[in-house]
Tab-separated table of C-alpha atoms in Angstrom:
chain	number	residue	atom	x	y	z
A	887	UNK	CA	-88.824	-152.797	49.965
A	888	UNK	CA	-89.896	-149.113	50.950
A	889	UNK	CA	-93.049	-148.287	48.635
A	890	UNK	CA	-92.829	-147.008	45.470
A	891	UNK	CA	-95.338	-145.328	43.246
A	892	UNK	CA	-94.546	-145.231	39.094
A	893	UNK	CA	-93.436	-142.460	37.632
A	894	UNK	CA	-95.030	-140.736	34.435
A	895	UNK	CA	-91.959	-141.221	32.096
A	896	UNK	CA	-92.045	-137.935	30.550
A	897	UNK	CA	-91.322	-136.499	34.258
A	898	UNK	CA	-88.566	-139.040	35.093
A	899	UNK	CA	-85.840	-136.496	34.234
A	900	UNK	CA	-86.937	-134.976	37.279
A	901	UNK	CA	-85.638	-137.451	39.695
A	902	UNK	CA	-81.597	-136.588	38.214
A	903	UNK	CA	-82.283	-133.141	37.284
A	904	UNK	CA	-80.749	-131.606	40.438
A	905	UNK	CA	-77.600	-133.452	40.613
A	906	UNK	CA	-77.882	-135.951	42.820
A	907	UNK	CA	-75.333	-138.771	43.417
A	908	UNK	CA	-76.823	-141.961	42.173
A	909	UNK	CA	-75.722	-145.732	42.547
A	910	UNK	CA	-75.446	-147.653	39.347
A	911	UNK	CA	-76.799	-151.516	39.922
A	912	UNK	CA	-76.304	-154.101	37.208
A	913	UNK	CA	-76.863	-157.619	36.653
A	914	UNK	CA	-75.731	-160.668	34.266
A	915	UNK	CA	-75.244	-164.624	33.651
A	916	UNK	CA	-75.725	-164.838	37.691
A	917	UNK	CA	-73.837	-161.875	38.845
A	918	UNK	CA	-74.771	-158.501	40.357
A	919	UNK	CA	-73.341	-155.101	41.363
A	920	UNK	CA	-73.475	-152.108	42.512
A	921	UNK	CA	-71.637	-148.485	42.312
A	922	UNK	CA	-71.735	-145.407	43.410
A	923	UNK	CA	-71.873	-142.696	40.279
A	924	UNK	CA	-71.664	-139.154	41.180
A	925	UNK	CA	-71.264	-138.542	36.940
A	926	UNK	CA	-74.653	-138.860	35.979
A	927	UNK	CA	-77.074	-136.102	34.318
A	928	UNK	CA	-80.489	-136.541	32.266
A	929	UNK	CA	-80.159	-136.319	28.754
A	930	UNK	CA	-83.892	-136.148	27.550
A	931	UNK	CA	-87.626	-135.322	28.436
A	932	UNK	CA	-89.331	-137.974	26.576
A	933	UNK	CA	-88.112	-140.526	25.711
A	934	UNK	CA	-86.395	-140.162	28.801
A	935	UNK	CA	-82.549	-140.741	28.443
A	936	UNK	CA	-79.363	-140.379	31.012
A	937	UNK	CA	-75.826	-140.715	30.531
A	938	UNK	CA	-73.525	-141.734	33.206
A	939	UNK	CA	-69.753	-142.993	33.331
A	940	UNK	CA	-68.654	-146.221	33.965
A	941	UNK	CA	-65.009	-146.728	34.485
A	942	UNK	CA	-63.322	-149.499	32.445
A	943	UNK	CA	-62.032	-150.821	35.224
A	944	UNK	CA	-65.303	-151.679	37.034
A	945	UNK	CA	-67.212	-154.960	37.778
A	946	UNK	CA	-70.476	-152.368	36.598
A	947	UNK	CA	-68.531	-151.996	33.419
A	948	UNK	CA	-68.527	-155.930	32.658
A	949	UNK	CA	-72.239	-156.481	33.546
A	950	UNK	CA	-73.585	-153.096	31.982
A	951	UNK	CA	-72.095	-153.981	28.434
A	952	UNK	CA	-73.220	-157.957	28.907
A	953	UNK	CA	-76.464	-156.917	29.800
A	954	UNK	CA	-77.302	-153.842	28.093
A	955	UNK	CA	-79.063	-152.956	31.351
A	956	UNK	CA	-78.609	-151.014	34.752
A	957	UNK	CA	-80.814	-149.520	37.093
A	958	UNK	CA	-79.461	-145.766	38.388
A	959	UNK	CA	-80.952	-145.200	42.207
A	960	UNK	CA	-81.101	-142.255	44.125
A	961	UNK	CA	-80.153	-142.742	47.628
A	962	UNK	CA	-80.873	-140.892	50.439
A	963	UNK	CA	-78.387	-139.221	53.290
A	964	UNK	CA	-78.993	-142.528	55.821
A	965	UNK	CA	-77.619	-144.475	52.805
A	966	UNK	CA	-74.472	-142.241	52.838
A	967	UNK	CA	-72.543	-144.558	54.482
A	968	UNK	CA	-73.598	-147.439	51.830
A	969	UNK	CA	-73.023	-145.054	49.428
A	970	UNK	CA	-69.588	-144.676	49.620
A	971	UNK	CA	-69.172	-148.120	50.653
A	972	UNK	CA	-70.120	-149.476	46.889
A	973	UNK	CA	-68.168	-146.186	45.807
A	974	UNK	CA	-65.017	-147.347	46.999
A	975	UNK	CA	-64.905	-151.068	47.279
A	976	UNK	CA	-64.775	-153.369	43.703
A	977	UNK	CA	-67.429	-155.654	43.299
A	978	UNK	CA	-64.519	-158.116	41.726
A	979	UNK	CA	-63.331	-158.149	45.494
A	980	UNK	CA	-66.516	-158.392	47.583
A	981	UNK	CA	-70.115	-159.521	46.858
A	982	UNK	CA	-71.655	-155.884	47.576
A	983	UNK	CA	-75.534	-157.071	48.623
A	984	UNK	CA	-73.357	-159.462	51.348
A	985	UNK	CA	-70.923	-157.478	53.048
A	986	UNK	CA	-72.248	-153.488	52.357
A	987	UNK	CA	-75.689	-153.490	53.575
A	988	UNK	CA	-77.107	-152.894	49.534
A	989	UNK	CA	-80.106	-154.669	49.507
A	990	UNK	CA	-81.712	-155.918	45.891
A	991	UNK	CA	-85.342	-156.140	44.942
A	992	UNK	CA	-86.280	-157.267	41.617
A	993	UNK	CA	-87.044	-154.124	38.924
A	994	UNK	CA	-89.632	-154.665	36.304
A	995	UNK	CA	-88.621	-154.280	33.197
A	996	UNK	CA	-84.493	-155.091	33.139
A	997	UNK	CA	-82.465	-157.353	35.084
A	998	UNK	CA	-80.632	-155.390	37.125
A	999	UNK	CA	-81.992	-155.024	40.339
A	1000	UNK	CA	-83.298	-151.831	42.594
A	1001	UNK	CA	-81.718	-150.720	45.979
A	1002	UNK	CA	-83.555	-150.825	48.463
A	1003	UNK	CA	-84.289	-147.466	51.088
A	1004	UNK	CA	-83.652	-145.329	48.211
A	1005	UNK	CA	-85.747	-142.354	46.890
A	1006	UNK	CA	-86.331	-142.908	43.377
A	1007	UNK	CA	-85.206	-145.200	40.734
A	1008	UNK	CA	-84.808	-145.246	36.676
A	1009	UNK	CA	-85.025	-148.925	34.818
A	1010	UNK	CA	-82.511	-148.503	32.065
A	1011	UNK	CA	-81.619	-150.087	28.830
A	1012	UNK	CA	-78.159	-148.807	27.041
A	1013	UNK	CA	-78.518	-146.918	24.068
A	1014	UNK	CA	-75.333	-148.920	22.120
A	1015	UNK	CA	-72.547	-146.019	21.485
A	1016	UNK	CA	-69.367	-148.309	21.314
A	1017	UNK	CA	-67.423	-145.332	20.512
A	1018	UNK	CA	-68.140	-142.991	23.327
A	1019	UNK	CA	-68.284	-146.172	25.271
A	1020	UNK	CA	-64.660	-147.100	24.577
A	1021	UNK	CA	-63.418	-143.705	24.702
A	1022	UNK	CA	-64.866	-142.023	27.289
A	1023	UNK	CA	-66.193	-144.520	29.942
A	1024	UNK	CA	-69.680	-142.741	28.552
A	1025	UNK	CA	-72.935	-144.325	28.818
A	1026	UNK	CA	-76.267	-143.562	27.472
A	1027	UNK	CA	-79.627	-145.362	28.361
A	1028	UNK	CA	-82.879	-145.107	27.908
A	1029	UNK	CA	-85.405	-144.959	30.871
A	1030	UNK	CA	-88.198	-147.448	30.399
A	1031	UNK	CA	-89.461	-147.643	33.857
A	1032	UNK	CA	-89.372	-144.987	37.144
A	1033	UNK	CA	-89.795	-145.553	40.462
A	1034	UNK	CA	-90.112	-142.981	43.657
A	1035	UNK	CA	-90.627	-142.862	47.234
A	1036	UNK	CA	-94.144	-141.379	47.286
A	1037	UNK	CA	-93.166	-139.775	50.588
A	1038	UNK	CA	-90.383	-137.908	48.857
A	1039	UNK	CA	-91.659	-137.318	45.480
A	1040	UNK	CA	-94.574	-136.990	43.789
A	1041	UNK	CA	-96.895	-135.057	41.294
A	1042	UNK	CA	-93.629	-134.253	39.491
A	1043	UNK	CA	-92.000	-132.710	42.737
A	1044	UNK	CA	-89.461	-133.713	45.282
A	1045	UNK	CA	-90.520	-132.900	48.747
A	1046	UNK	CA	-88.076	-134.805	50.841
A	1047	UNK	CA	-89.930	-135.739	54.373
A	1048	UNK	CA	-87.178	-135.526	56.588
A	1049	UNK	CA	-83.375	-134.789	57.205
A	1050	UNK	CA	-82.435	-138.085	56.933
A	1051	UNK	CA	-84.475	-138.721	53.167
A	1052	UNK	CA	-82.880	-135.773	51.575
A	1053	UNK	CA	-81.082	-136.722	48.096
A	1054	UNK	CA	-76.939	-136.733	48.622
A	1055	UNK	CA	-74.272	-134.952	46.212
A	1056	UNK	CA	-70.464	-136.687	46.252
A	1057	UNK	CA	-67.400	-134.400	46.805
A	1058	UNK	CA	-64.838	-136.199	47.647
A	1059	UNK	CA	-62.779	-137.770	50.711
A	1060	UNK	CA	-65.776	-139.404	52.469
A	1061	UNK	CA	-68.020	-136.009	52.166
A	1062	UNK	CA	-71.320	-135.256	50.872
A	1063	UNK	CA	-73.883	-132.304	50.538
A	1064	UNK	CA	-77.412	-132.885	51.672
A	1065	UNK	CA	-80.061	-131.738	49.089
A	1066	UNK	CA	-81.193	-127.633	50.783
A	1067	UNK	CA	-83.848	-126.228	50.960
A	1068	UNK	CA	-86.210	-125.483	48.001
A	1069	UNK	CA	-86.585	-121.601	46.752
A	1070	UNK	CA	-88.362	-119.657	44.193
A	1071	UNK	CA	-86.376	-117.644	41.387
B	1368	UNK	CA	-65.291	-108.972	38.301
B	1369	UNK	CA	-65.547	-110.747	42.046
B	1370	UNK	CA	-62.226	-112.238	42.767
B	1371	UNK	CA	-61.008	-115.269	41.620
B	1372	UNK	CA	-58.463	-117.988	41.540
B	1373	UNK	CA	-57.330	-120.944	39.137
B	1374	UNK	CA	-58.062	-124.219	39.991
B	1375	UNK	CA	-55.779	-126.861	39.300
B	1376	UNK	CA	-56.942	-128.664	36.097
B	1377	UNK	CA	-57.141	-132.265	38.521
B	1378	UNK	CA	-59.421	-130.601	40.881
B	1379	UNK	CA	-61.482	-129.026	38.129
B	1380	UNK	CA	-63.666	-132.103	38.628
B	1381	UNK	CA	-64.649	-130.788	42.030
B	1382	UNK	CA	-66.729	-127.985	40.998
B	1383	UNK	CA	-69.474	-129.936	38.632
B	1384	UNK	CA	-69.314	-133.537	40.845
B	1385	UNK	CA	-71.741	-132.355	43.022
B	1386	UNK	CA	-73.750	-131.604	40.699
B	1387	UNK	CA	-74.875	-128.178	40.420
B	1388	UNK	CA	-76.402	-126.343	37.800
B	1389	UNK	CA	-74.300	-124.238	35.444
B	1390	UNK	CA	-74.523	-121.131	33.158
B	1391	UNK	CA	-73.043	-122.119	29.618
B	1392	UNK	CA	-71.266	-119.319	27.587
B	1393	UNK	CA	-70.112	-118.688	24.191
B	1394	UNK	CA	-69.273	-116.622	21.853
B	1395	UNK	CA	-68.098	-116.687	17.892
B	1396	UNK	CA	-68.381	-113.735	14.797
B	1397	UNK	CA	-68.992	-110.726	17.182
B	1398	UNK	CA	-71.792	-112.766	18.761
B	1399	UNK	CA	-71.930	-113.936	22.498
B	1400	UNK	CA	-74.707	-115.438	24.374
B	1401	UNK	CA	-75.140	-117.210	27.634
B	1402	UNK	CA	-77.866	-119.961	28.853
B	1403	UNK	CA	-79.005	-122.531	31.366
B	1404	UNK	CA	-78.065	-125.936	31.454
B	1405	UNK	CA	-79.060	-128.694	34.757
B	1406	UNK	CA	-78.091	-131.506	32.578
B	1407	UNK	CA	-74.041	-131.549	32.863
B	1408	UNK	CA	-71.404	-133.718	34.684
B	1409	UNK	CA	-67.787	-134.356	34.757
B	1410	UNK	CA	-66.643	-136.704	32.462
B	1411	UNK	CA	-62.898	-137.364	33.595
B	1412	UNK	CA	-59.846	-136.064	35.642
B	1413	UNK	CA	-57.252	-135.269	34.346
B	1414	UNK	CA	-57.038	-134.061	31.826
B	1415	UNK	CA	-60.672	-132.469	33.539
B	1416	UNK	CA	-63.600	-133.198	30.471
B	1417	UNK	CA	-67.029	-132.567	31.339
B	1418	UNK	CA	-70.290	-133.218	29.121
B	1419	UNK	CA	-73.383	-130.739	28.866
B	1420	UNK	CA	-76.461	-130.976	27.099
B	1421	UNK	CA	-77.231	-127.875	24.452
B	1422	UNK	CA	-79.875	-128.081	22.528
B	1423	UNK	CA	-80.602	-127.182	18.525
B	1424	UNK	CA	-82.898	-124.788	18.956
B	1425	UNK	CA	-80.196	-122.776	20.841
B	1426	UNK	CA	-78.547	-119.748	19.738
B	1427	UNK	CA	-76.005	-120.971	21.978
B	1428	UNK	CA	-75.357	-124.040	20.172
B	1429	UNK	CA	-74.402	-121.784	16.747
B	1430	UNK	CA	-71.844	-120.390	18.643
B	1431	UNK	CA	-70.310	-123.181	19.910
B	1432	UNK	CA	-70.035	-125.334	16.722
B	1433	UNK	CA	-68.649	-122.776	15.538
B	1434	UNK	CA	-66.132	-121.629	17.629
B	1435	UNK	CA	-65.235	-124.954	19.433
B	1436	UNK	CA	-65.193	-123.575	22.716
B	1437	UNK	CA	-67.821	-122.702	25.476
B	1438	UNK	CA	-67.207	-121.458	29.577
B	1439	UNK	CA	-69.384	-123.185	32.437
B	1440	UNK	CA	-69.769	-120.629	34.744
B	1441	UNK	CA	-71.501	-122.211	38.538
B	1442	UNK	CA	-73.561	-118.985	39.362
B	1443	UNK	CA	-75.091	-118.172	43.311
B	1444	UNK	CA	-77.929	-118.458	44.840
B	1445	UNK	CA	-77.817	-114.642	44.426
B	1446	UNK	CA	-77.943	-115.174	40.617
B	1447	UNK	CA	-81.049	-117.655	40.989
B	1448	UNK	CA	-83.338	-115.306	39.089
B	1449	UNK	CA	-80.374	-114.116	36.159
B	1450	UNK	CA	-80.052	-118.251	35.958
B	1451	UNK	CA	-83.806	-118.768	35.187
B	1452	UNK	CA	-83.790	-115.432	33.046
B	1453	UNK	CA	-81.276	-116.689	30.468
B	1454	UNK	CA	-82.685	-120.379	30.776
B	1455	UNK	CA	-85.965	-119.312	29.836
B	1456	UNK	CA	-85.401	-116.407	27.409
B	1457	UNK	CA	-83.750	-117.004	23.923
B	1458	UNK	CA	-80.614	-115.547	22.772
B	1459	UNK	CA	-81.955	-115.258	19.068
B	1460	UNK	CA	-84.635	-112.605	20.556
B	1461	UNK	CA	-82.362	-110.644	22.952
B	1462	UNK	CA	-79.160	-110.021	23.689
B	1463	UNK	CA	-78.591	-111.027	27.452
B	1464	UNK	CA	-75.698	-109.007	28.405
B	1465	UNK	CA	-77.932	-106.077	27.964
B	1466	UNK	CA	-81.840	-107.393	29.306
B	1467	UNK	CA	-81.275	-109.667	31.947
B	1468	UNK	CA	-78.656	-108.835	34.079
B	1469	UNK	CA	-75.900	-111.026	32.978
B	1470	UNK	CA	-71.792	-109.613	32.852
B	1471	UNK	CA	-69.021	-110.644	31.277
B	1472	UNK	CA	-65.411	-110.966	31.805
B	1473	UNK	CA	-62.726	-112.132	28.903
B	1474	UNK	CA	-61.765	-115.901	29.804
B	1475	UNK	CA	-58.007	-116.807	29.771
B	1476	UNK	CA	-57.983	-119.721	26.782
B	1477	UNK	CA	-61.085	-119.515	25.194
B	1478	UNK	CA	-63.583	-116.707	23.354
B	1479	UNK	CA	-66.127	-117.392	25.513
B	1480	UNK	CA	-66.522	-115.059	28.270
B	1481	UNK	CA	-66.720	-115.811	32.215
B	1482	UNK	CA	-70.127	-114.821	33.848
B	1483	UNK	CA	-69.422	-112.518	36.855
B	1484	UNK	CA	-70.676	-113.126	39.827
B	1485	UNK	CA	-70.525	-116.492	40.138
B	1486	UNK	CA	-68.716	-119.187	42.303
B	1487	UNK	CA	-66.450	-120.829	39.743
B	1488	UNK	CA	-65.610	-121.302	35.825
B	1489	UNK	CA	-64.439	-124.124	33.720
B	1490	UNK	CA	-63.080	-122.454	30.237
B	1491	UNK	CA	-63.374	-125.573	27.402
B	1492	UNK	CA	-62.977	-126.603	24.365
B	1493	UNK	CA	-65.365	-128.259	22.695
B	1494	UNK	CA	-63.965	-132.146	21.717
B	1495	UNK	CA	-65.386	-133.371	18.785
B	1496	UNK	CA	-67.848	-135.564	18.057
B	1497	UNK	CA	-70.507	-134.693	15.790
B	1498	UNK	CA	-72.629	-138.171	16.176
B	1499	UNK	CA	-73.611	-137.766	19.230
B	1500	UNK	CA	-73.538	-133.998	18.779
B	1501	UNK	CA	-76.151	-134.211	16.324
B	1502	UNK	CA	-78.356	-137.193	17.821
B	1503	UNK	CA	-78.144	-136.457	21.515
B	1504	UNK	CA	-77.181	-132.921	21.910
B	1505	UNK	CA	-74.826	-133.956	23.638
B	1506	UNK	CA	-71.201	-131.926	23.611
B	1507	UNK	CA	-67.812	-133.045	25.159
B	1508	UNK	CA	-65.539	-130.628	26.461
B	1509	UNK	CA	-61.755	-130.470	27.891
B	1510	UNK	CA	-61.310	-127.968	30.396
B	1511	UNK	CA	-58.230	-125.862	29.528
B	1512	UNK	CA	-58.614	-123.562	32.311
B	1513	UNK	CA	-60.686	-123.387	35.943
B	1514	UNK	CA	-61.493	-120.503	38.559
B	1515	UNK	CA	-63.391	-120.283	41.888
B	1516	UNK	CA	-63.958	-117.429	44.269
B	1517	UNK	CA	-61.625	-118.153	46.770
B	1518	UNK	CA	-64.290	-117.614	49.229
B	1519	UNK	CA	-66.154	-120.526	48.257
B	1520	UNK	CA	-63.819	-123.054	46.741
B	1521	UNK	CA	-60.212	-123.367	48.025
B	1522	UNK	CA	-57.928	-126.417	48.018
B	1523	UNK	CA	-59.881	-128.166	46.673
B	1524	UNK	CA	-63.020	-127.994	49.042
B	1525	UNK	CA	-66.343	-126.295	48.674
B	1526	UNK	CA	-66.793	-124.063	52.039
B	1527	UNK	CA	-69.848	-121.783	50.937
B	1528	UNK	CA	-69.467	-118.047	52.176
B	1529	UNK	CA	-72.628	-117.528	53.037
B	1530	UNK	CA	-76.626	-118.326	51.982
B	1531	UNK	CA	-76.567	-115.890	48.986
B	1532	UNK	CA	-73.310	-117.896	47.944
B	1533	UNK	CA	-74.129	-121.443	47.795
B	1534	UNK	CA	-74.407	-122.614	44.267
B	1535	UNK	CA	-77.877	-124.239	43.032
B	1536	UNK	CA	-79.689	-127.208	41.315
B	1537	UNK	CA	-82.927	-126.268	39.000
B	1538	UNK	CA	-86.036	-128.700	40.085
B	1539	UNK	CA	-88.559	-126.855	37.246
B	1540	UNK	CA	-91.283	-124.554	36.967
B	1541	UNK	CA	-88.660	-121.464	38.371
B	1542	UNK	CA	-87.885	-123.948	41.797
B	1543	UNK	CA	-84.494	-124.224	42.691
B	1544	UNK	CA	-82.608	-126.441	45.603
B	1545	UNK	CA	-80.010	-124.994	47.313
B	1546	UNK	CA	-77.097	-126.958	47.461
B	1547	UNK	CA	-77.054	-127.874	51.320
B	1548	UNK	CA	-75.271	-128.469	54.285
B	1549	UNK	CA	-72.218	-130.824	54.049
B	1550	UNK	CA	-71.410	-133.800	56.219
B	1551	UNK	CA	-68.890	-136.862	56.264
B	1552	UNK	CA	-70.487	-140.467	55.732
């Protein structure tokens, strides 16, 4: 596992407030999986919340409403590749952490599991909404733990080391934007 | 008004999935306003929905329980400062059309107006559901109509003019990221 420093909860919106694309791990009764979500935003300061969508037709889908759980990481443009690997491929076909190159480490506070060589990562327990569950693939969760690659983040501030650990944003067919560079208003 | 183009409502998605930060405006009564909001996503295809975050204190959030409709407009890098202005500053006090630099055009479907200047606009309507309305602050909208300046956003693909014409992702404190350079995985 790359290390990882806590971070303050209050400030954990700031690890999904610029739109990155995030993969969406899960766990339950022996199982595990992972997605790519590119449909993710922060939905409070603090308590920190997030909503993200999780298709019906997803293995992610099964273990998120079994467990009540998932873990949203932030990977970085060398994970591209894996990125869009879990994106695309069905976790009811393929064991992910086998044949992708996803590698698991244990979170602390919810089942579901980290991914490792990410930038950041937000321990989350669902905040039940059946309805907007059901009708709109829409999940909310609460953060109770966050995570970040010291080297990329820190004192409330990304400051991604090198071209390779900048945050990634889905388009579609296969291509990504890298994270630019950081300006002043 | 810059030039622009629809979108067909299935690629709608393509202009919020990377993620980008948005300007949200409405208008109801005689009354129009315009903010800020980092915290939105798609939320399906077709038909395109997307979800944004507005709070209560907002006068924006008046208008659009009230009229049921609201325009995400993606402004430019160019329109980094007018984004922070009318995130920062409150409708109730001023009137932003007039203080901070921010134009309107009439939108096709809704009241709302378009923000000129900017790279593309999704005209909704709001879909309701006041419970998670009124505990999250958290609003659902179809898109009934999308635009892009043809010189960033074309069949379907992002291809940004130029550095002054990239769209943006608010960090905090008045830092922005510029949405990057694109590359296949």
């Amino acid at each position: 596992m790359n290390t990882r420093v806590a971070v303050p909860l209050p400030k954990a919106y700031l690890l999904l407030n610029h739109g990155p694309t995030v993969l969406v791990s899960s766990a339950h009764g022996g199982r595990r999986n992972v997605m790519a979500a590119a449909w993710n935003m922060a939905l409070d300061f603090d308590p920190p919340k997030v909503a993200v969508v999780i298709d019906k037709a997803t293995l992610t889908r099964e273990l998120v409403e079994a467990s009540g759980e998932f873990v949203l990481s932030v990977p970085a443009r060398q994970q591209a590749a894996l990125t869009l690997a879990v994106g695309t491929r069905s976790g009811r076909e393929i064991d992910k952490f086998l044949t992708v190159g996803a590698d698991a480490t244990p979170a602390s506070m919810v089942g579901a599991p980290l991914i490792e060589g990410c930038l950041a990562w937000l321990e989350c327990r669902v905040i039940p909404e059946p309805h907007i569950q059901q009708t709109y693939d829409l999940f909310l969760g609460q953060v109770v733990a966050a995570w970040a690659d010291p080297a990329a983040f820190s004192n409330g501030r990304w400051h991604f080391p090198d071209r390779q650990r900048h945050s990634i944003h889905y388009q579609a067919g296969g291509s990504f934007f890298a994270t630019g560079e950081t300006f002043e208003a």
